[in-house]
Amino acid sequence: QVQLVESGGGLVQAGDSLRLSCAASGRTSSAYALGWFRQAPGKEREFVAGISWRGGSTYYADSVKGRFTISRDNAKNTMYLQMSSLRPEDTAVYYCACRMGVEFTTQPEAINYWGKGTLVTVSS
């Protein structure tokens, strides 16, 4: 089991920046890839960004490419999502996600563990 706890959400204005964190605990001695999904009201959960076990590979949704940066610190078992130039359409609950193994996945059905989510609201 891997437990995931997100933090850093909040209310910001369009154009602002925000950093989300995800702390992992439990079975962290095994290789695990991490990433973020988000779900806006009335919409399906969608992939945002992912990072491989050693951080050598990163993946982004087209909608956030160039604005969001994902990173991880395995010594702290923590992953980060630096979000810049935020837009109202980025408003959603952001979920930390874990897939056991080296590489992440963009498919929510292939995720092994989920956090409870943190709300990001971007006002215009």
XYZ file of N, CA and C in Angstrom:
372
model
N 0.837 -1.200 0.000
C 0.000 0.000 0.000
C 0.868 1.246 0.000
N 0.430 2.238 -0.737
C 1.063 3.560 -0.720
C -0.018 4.575 -0.375
N 0.275 5.399 0.606
C -0.654 6.456 0.976
C -0.144 7.770 0.388
N -1.066 8.569 -0.128
C -0.720 9.825 -0.785
C -1.506 10.964 -0.143
N -0.807 12.039 0.187
C -1.457 13.198 0.787
C -1.053 14.442 0.012
N -2.055 15.109 -0.566
C -1.791 16.331 -1.318
C -1.880 17.554 -0.413
N -1.196 18.613 -0.834
C -1.303 19.902 -0.149
C -0.967 20.996 -1.152
N -1.351 22.236 -0.790
C -0.969 23.380 -1.608
C -2.073 23.986 -2.444
N -3.247 23.390 -2.434
C -4.335 23.973 -3.205
C -4.824 25.275 -2.593
N -5.658 25.990 -3.346
C -6.203 27.234 -2.829
C -6.853 28.055 -3.916
N -7.176 29.281 -3.558
C -7.825 30.227 -4.478
C -6.789 31.234 -4.952
N -6.645 31.332 -6.260
C -5.706 32.287 -6.843
C -6.392 33.005 -7.994
N -5.740 34.045 -8.487
C -6.262 34.778 -9.631
C -5.591 34.281 -10.917
N -6.245 34.516 -12.018
C -5.679 34.143 -13.322
C -4.311 34.804 -13.493
N -3.370 34.014 -13.967
C -2.007 34.493 -14.149
C -1.083 34.201 -12.984
N -1.647 33.839 -11.850
C -0.846 33.534 -10.664
C -0.191 32.162 -10.772
N 0.664 31.887 -9.791
C 1.327 30.588 -9.693
C 0.938 29.907 -8.396
N 1.080 28.582 -8.388
C 0.754 27.787 -7.207
C 1.573 26.502 -7.284
N 1.994 26.013 -6.137
C 2.728 24.752 -6.126
C 1.979 23.724 -5.279
N 1.713 22.599 -5.884
C 1.104 21.476 -5.178
C 2.186 20.491 -4.759
N 1.946 19.854 -3.618
C 2.850 18.809 -3.142
C 2.063 17.534 -2.909
N 2.764 16.415 -3.024
C 2.162 15.120 -2.734
C 3.187 14.312 -1.954
N 2.849 13.988 -0.708
C 3.734 13.194 0.137
C 3.292 11.741 0.106
N 4.232 10.855 -0.176
C 3.943 9.427 -0.245
C 4.498 8.719 0.985
N 3.777 7.718 1.441
C 4.245 6.902 2.564
C 3.773 5.481 2.365
N 4.344 4.578 3.143
C 3.981 3.168 3.022
C 5.024 2.420 2.222
N 4.619 1.788 1.145
C 5.476 0.911 0.354
C 6.368 1.713 -0.581
N 7.137 2.635 -0.019
C 7.938 3.534 -0.849
C 9.321 2.977 -1.150
N 9.643 1.792 -0.657
C 10.931 1.187 -0.975
C 10.898 0.537 -2.356
N 9.712 0.296 -2.876
C 9.561 -0.234 -4.232
C 9.501 0.916 -5.221
N 9.819 0.632 -6.485
C 9.749 1.663 -7.514
C 8.300 2.077 -7.741
N 8.073 3.364 -7.808
C 6.723 3.846 -8.072
C 6.783 5.161 -8.842
N 5.979 5.241 -9.867
C 5.852 6.468 -10.645
C 4.701 7.286 -10.073
N 4.777 8.591 -10.245
C 3.782 9.493 -9.666
C 3.254 10.463 -10.710
N 2.108 11.001 -10.423
C 1.562 11.981 -11.347
C 0.353 12.678 -10.775
N -0.227 13.530 -11.599
C -1.408 14.298 -11.207
C -2.511 14.134 -12.242
N -3.704 13.984 -11.724
C -4.920 14.063 -12.519
C -5.754 15.192 -11.929
N -6.731 15.664 -12.674
C -7.641 16.661 -12.136
C -9.059 16.380 -12.618
N -10.002 16.883 -11.831
C -11.401 16.708 -12.186
C -12.159 17.987 -11.890
N -12.678 18.583 -12.934
C -13.489 19.791 -12.804
C -14.950 19.383 -12.618
N -15.764 20.262 -12.048
C -17.181 19.936 -11.843
C -17.862 19.535 -13.140
N -18.526 18.393 -13.112
C -19.265 17.928 -14.270
C -18.431 17.308 -15.367
N -17.135 17.151 -15.101
C -16.246 16.585 -16.120
C -15.574 15.322 -15.603
N -15.020 14.557 -16.528
C -14.308 13.348 -16.157
C -12.909 13.703 -15.645
N -12.358 12.776 -14.876
C -10.994 12.964 -14.400
C -10.043 12.885 -15.592
N -9.081 13.819 -15.635
C -8.166 13.856 -16.752
C -6.709 13.921 -16.295
N -5.850 13.357 -17.107
C -4.421 13.364 -16.832
C -3.874 14.782 -16.944
N -2.952 15.130 -16.031
C -2.307 16.438 -16.063
C -0.804 16.298 -16.322
N -0.123 15.535 -15.470
C 1.328 15.386 -15.588
C 1.768 14.116 -14.879
N 2.904 13.570 -15.314
C 3.434 12.375 -14.683
C 4.952 12.386 -14.700
N 5.537 11.616 -13.792
C 6.985 11.551 -13.689
C 7.381 10.123 -13.336
N 8.456 9.658 -13.953
C 8.898 8.292 -13.739
C 9.581 8.135 -12.384
N 9.902 6.921 -12.039
C 10.454 6.578 -10.730
C 11.702 7.391 -10.383
N 12.644 7.495 -11.288
C 13.867 8.250 -11.009
C 13.779 9.694 -11.473
N 12.659 10.061 -12.056
C 12.475 11.437 -12.508
C 13.052 11.717 -13.884
N 13.527 10.676 -14.574
C 14.156 10.895 -15.864
C 13.181 11.183 -16.984
N 11.933 10.785 -16.799
C 10.906 11.020 -17.808
C 9.742 11.785 -17.193
N 9.296 12.797 -17.909
C 8.127 13.552 -17.485
C 7.134 13.616 -18.645
N 5.874 13.720 -18.293
C 4.797 13.722 -19.288
C 3.795 14.809 -18.899
N 3.255 15.474 -19.908
C 2.301 16.546 -19.657
C 1.135 16.479 -20.630
N -0.032 16.868 -20.140
C -1.161 17.073 -21.034
C -0.888 18.318 -21.870
N -1.391 18.328 -23.075
C -1.158 19.473 -23.959
C -1.663 20.772 -23.342
N -2.722 20.683 -22.570
C -3.344 21.878 -21.998
C -2.476 22.564 -20.946
N -1.486 21.851 -20.399
C -0.652 22.438 -19.346
C 0.814 22.525 -19.752
N 1.162 21.985 -20.898
C 2.552 21.976 -21.334
C 3.071 23.408 -21.443
N 4.251 23.631 -20.879
C 4.839 24.964 -20.890
C 4.420 25.840 -19.726
N 3.393 25.417 -18.986
C 2.928 26.200 -17.825
C 3.144 25.444 -16.519
N 3.051 24.133 -16.555
C 3.202 23.315 -15.353
C 4.516 22.544 -15.420
N 5.126 22.340 -14.257
C 6.354 21.554 -14.166
C 6.225 20.557 -13.029
N 6.455 19.282 -13.343
C 6.391 18.238 -12.332
C 7.801 17.843 -11.928
N 7.975 17.534 -10.655
C 9.275 17.104 -10.154
C 9.048 16.213 -8.932
N 10.108 15.529 -8.519
C 9.999 14.692 -7.326
C 11.321 14.658 -6.596
N 11.238 14.432 -5.296
C 12.402 14.296 -4.435
C 12.249 12.967 -3.714
N 12.922 11.942 -4.202
C 12.740 10.599 -3.627
C 13.286 10.494 -2.201
N 14.236 11.352 -1.858
C 14.746 11.342 -0.482
C 13.652 11.764 0.500
N 12.728 12.575 0.018
C 11.624 13.048 0.858
C 10.313 12.348 0.516
N 10.345 11.440 -0.452
C 9.111 10.766 -0.907
C 8.030 11.782 -1.241
N 8.412 12.821 -1.924
C 7.491 13.913 -2.222
C 7.573 14.300 -3.693
N 6.415 14.605 -4.248
C 6.322 15.068 -5.625
C 5.722 16.466 -5.621
N 6.078 17.252 -6.631
C 5.604 18.623 -6.716
C 5.008 18.892 -8.103
N 4.079 19.827 -8.113
C 3.560 20.335 -9.383
C 3.581 21.852 -9.298
N 4.520 22.461 -10.000
C 4.599 23.917 -10.062
C 3.708 24.382 -11.194
N 2.716 25.172 -10.850
C 1.744 25.644 -11.837
C 1.899 27.146 -12.012
N 2.085 27.578 -13.235
C 2.254 28.994 -13.534
C 1.230 29.419 -14.578
N 1.064 30.727 -14.706
C 0.120 31.274 -15.686
C -1.231 30.567 -15.600
N -1.732 30.447 -14.387
C -2.976 29.712 -14.182
C -4.149 30.393 -14.861
N -5.063 29.569 -15.322
C -6.251 30.039 -16.044
C -7.508 29.551 -15.316
N -8.620 30.216 -15.510
C -9.862 29.733 -14.874
C -10.181 28.286 -15.237
N -9.824 27.860 -16.430
C -10.109 26.478 -16.839
C -9.218 25.455 -16.130
N -8.249 25.920 -15.367
C -7.448 25.011 -14.547
C -8.142 24.680 -13.225
N -9.245 25.341 -12.964
C -9.987 25.086 -11.730
C -10.469 23.642 -11.686
N -10.107 22.940 -10.611
C -10.448 21.527 -10.479
C -9.935 21.008 -9.143
N -10.358 19.812 -8.814
C -9.725 19.073 -7.729
C -8.559 18.313 -8.348
N -7.390 18.495 -7.780
C -6.177 17.856 -8.286
C -5.856 16.647 -7.409
N -5.681 15.504 -8.059
C -5.425 14.250 -7.367
C -4.007 13.771 -7.641
N -3.320 13.425 -6.581
C -2.037 12.750 -6.700
C -2.305 11.283 -7.012
N -1.501 10.713 -7.896
C -1.717 9.335 -8.322
C -0.402 8.577 -8.360
N -0.476 7.300 -8.044
C 0.712 6.451 -7.998
C 0.489 5.199 -8.829
N 1.461 4.873 -9.642
C 1.455 3.603 -10.364
C 2.722 2.870 -9.977
N 2.590 1.700 -9.425
C 3.758 0.924 -9.029
C 4.549 0.522 -10.262
N 5.867 0.735 -10.195
C 6.716 0.460 -11.344
C 7.492 1.697 -11.734
N 8.156 1.635 -12.857
C 9.065 2.711 -13.267
C 8.350 3.850 -13.987
N 7.449 3.505 -14.892
C 6.829 4.522 -15.736
C 5.406 4.847 -15.304
N 5.008 6.100 -15.499
C 3.650 6.519 -15.166
C 2.703 6.154 -16.308
N 1.432 6.413 -16.122
C 0.420 6.141 -17.135
C -0.552 7.311 -17.211
N -1.094 7.553 -18.379
C -2.092 8.606 -18.524
C -3.511 8.060 -18.336
N -3.642 6.757 -18.110
C -4.946 6.105 -17.988
C -5.339 5.961 -16.517
N -6.392 6.618 -16.082
C -6.771 6.538 -14.666
C -7.086 5.123 -14.205
N -7.557 4.268 -15.093
C -7.894 2.901 -14.687
C -6.652 2.077 -14.371
N -5.493 2.556 -14.773
C -4.244 1.843 -14.500
C -3.523 2.354 -13.261
N -4.087 3.325 -12.582
C -3.497 3.867 -11.363
C -3.741 2.903 -10.200
N -2.710 2.704 -9.391
C -2.823 1.799 -8.248
C -3.329 2.496 -6.977
N -2.898 3.734 -6.767
C -3.280 4.457 -5.553
C -3.597 5.914 -5.880
N -4.560 6.452 -5.123
C -4.979 7.837 -5.285
C -4.920 8.570 -3.954
N -4.622 9.881 -4.036
C -4.818 10.733 -2.884
C -6.262 11.196 -2.841
N -6.590 11.969 -1.810
C -7.965 12.432 -1.662
C -8.256 13.695 -2.446
N -7.220 14.367 -2.909
C -7.398 15.531 -3.747
C -7.254 16.849 -3.014
N -6.885 17.883 -3.759
C -6.803 19.240 -3.227
C -7.408 20.179 -4.259
N -8.210 21.114 -3.784
C -8.954 21.985 -4.689
C -8.126 23.186 -5.100
N -8.090 23.425 -6.404
C -7.464 24.619 -6.962
C -8.559 25.419 -7.663
N -8.706 26.662 -7.251
C -9.703 27.542 -7.855
C -8.997 28.762 -8.416
N -9.209 29.012 -9.706
C -8.582 30.143 -10.372
C -9.678 31.113 -10.802
N -9.650 32.295 -10.232
C -10.660 33.291 -10.563
C -10.172 34.178 -11.704
N -11.132 34.677 -12.479
C -10.780 35.509 -13.645
C -10.712 36.972 -13.274
